[in-house]
PDB file of C-alpha atoms in Angstrom:
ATOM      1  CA  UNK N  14       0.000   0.000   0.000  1.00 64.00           C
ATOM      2  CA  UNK N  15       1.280   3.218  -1.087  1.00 64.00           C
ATOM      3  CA  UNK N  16       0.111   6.453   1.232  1.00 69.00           C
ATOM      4  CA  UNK N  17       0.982   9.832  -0.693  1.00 66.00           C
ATOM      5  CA  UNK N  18       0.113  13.362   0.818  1.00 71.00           C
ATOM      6  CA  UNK N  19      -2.455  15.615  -0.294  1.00 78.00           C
ATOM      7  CA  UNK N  20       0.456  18.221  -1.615  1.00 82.00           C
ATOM      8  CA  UNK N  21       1.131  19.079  -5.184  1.00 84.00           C
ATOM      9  CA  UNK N  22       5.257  17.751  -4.385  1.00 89.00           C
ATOM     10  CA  UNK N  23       6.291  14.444  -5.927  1.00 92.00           C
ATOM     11  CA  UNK N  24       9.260  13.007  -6.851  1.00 94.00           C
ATOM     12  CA  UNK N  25       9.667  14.540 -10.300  1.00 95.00           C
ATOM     13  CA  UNK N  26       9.221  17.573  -9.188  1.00 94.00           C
ATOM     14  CA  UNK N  27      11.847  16.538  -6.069  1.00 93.00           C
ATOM     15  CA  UNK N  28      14.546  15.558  -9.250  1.00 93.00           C
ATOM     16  CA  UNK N  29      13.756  18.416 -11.392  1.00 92.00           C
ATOM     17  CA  UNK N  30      14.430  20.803  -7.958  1.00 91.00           C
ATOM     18  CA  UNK N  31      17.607  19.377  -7.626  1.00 91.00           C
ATOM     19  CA  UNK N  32      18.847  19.802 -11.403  1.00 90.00           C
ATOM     20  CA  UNK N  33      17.414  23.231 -11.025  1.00 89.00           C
ATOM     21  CA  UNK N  34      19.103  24.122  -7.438  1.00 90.00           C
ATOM     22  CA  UNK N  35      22.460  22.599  -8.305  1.00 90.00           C
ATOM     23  CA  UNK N  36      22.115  24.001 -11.973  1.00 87.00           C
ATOM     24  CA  UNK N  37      22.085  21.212 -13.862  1.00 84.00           C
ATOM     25  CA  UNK N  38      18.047  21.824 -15.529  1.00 71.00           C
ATOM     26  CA  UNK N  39      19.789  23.736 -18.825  1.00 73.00           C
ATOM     27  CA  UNK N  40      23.573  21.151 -19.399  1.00 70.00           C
ATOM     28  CA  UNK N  41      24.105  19.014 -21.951  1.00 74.00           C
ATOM     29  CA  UNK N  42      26.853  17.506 -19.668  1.00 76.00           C
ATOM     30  CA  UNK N  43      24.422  16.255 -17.171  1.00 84.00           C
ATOM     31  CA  UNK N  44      23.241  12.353 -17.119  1.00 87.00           C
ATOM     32  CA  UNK N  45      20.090  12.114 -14.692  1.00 91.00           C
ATOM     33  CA  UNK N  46      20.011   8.349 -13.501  1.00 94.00           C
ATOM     34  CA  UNK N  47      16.908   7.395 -11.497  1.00 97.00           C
ATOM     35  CA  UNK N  48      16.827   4.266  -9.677  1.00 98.00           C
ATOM     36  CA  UNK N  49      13.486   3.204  -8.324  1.00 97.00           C
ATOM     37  CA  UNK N  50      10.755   0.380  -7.119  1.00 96.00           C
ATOM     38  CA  UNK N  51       7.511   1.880  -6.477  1.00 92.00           C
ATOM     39  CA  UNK N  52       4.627   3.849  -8.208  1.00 92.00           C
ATOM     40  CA  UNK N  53       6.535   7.006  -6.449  1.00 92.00           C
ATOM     41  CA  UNK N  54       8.740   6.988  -8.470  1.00 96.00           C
ATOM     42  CA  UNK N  55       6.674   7.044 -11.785  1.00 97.00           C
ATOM     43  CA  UNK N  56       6.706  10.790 -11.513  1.00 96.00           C
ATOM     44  CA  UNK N  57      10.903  10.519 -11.705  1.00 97.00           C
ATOM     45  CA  UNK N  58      10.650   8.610 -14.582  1.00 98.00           C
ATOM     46  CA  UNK N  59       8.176  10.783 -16.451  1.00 97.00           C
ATOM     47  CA  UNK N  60      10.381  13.414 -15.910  1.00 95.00           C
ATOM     48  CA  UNK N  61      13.501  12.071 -17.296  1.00 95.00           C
ATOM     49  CA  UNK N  62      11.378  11.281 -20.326  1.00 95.00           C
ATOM     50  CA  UNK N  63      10.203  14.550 -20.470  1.00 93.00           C
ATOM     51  CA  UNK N  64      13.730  15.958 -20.449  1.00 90.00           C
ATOM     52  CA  UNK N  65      15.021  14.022 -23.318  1.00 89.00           C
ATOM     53  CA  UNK N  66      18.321  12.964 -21.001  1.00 88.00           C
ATOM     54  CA  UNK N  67      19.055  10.514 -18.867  1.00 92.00           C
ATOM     55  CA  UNK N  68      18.263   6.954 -17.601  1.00 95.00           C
ATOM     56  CA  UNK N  69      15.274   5.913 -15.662  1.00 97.00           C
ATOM     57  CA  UNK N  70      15.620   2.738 -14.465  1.00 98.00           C
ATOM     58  CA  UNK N  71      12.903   0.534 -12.403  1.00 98.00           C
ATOM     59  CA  UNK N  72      14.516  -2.380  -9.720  1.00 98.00           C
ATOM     60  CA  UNK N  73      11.864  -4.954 -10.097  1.00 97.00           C
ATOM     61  CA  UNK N  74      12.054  -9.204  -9.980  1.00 96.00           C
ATOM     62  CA  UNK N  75       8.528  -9.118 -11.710  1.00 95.00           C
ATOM     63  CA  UNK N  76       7.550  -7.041 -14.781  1.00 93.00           C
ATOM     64  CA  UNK N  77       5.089  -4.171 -14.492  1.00 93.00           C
ATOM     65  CA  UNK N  78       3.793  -1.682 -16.332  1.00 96.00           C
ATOM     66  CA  UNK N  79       5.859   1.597 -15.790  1.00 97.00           C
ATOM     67  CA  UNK N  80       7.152   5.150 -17.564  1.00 97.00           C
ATOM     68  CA  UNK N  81      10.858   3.799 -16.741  1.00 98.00           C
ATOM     69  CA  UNK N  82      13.233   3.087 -19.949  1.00 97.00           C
ATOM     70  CA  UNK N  83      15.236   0.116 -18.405  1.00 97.00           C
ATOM     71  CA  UNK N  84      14.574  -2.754 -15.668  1.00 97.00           C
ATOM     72  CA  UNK N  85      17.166  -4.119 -13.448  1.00 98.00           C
ATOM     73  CA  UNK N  86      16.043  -7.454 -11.013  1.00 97.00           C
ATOM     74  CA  UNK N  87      17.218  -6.506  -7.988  1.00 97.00           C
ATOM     75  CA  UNK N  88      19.675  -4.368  -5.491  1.00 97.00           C
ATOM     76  CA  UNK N  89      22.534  -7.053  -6.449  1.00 98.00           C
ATOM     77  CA  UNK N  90      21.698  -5.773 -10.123  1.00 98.00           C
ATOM     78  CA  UNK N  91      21.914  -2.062  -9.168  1.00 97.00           C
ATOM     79  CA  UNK N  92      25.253  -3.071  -7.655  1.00 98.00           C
ATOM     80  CA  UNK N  93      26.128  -4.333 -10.861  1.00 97.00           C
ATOM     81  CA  UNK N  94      25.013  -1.505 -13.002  1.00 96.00           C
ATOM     82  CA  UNK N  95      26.676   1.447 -10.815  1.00 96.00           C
ATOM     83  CA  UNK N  96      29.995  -0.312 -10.256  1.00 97.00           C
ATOM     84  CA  UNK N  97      29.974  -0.758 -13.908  1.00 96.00           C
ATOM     85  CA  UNK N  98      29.214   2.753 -14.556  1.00 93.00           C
ATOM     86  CA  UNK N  99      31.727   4.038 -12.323  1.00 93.00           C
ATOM     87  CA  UNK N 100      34.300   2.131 -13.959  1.00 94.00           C
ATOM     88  CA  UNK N 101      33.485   3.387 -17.156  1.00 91.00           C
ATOM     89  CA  UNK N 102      33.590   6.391 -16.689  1.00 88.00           C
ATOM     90  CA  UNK N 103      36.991   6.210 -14.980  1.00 89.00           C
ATOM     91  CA  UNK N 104      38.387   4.906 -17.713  1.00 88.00           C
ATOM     92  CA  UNK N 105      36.817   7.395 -19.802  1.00 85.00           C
ATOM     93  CA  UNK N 106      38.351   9.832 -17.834  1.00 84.00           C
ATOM     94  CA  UNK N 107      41.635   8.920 -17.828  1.00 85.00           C
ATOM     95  CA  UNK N 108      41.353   8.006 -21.542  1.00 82.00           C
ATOM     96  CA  UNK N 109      40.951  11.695 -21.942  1.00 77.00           C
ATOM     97  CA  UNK N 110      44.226  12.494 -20.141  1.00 69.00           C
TER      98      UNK N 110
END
């Protein structure tokens, strides 16, 4: 059961405050990732589609109908996926030494 207040805040408009406060809402240089498991984050999601940018990503062992662009199974999977990501872009970085 999922128990939301009655305020017009959510958590796309939680991600796009934070690109906006840290002043990120306007680069090209910026990658959102989202990670999420619940209908809560739906409004994440719908946001990173909205922006054209970035990866929204549902954690999920059984397939559901959601606004995310990629599935991962589980937390071991998220493990997976960010040490992965960190690695690349390590190597990226150092590539461009």
């Amino acid at each position: 059961m999922e128990i939301r207040p009655n305020v017009n805040w959510d958590k796309g408009r939680a991600l796009m405050y934070l690109l906006d406060t840290l002043g990120f809402e306007s680069f090209n240089d910026v990658l959102p990732i989202y990670l999420g498991d619940d209908k809560t984050d739906e409004d994440a999601f719908k946001v990173i589609r909205h922006i054209g940018r970035g990866f929204s990503i549902i954690v999920s062992s059984i397939v559901k109908e959601t606004k995310a662009s990629y599935s991962l199974r589980d937390p071991a999977d998220v493990m997976t996926f960010l040490t992965c990501s960190a690695k690349w872009k390590k190597n990226m970085l150092q590539k461009t030494k």
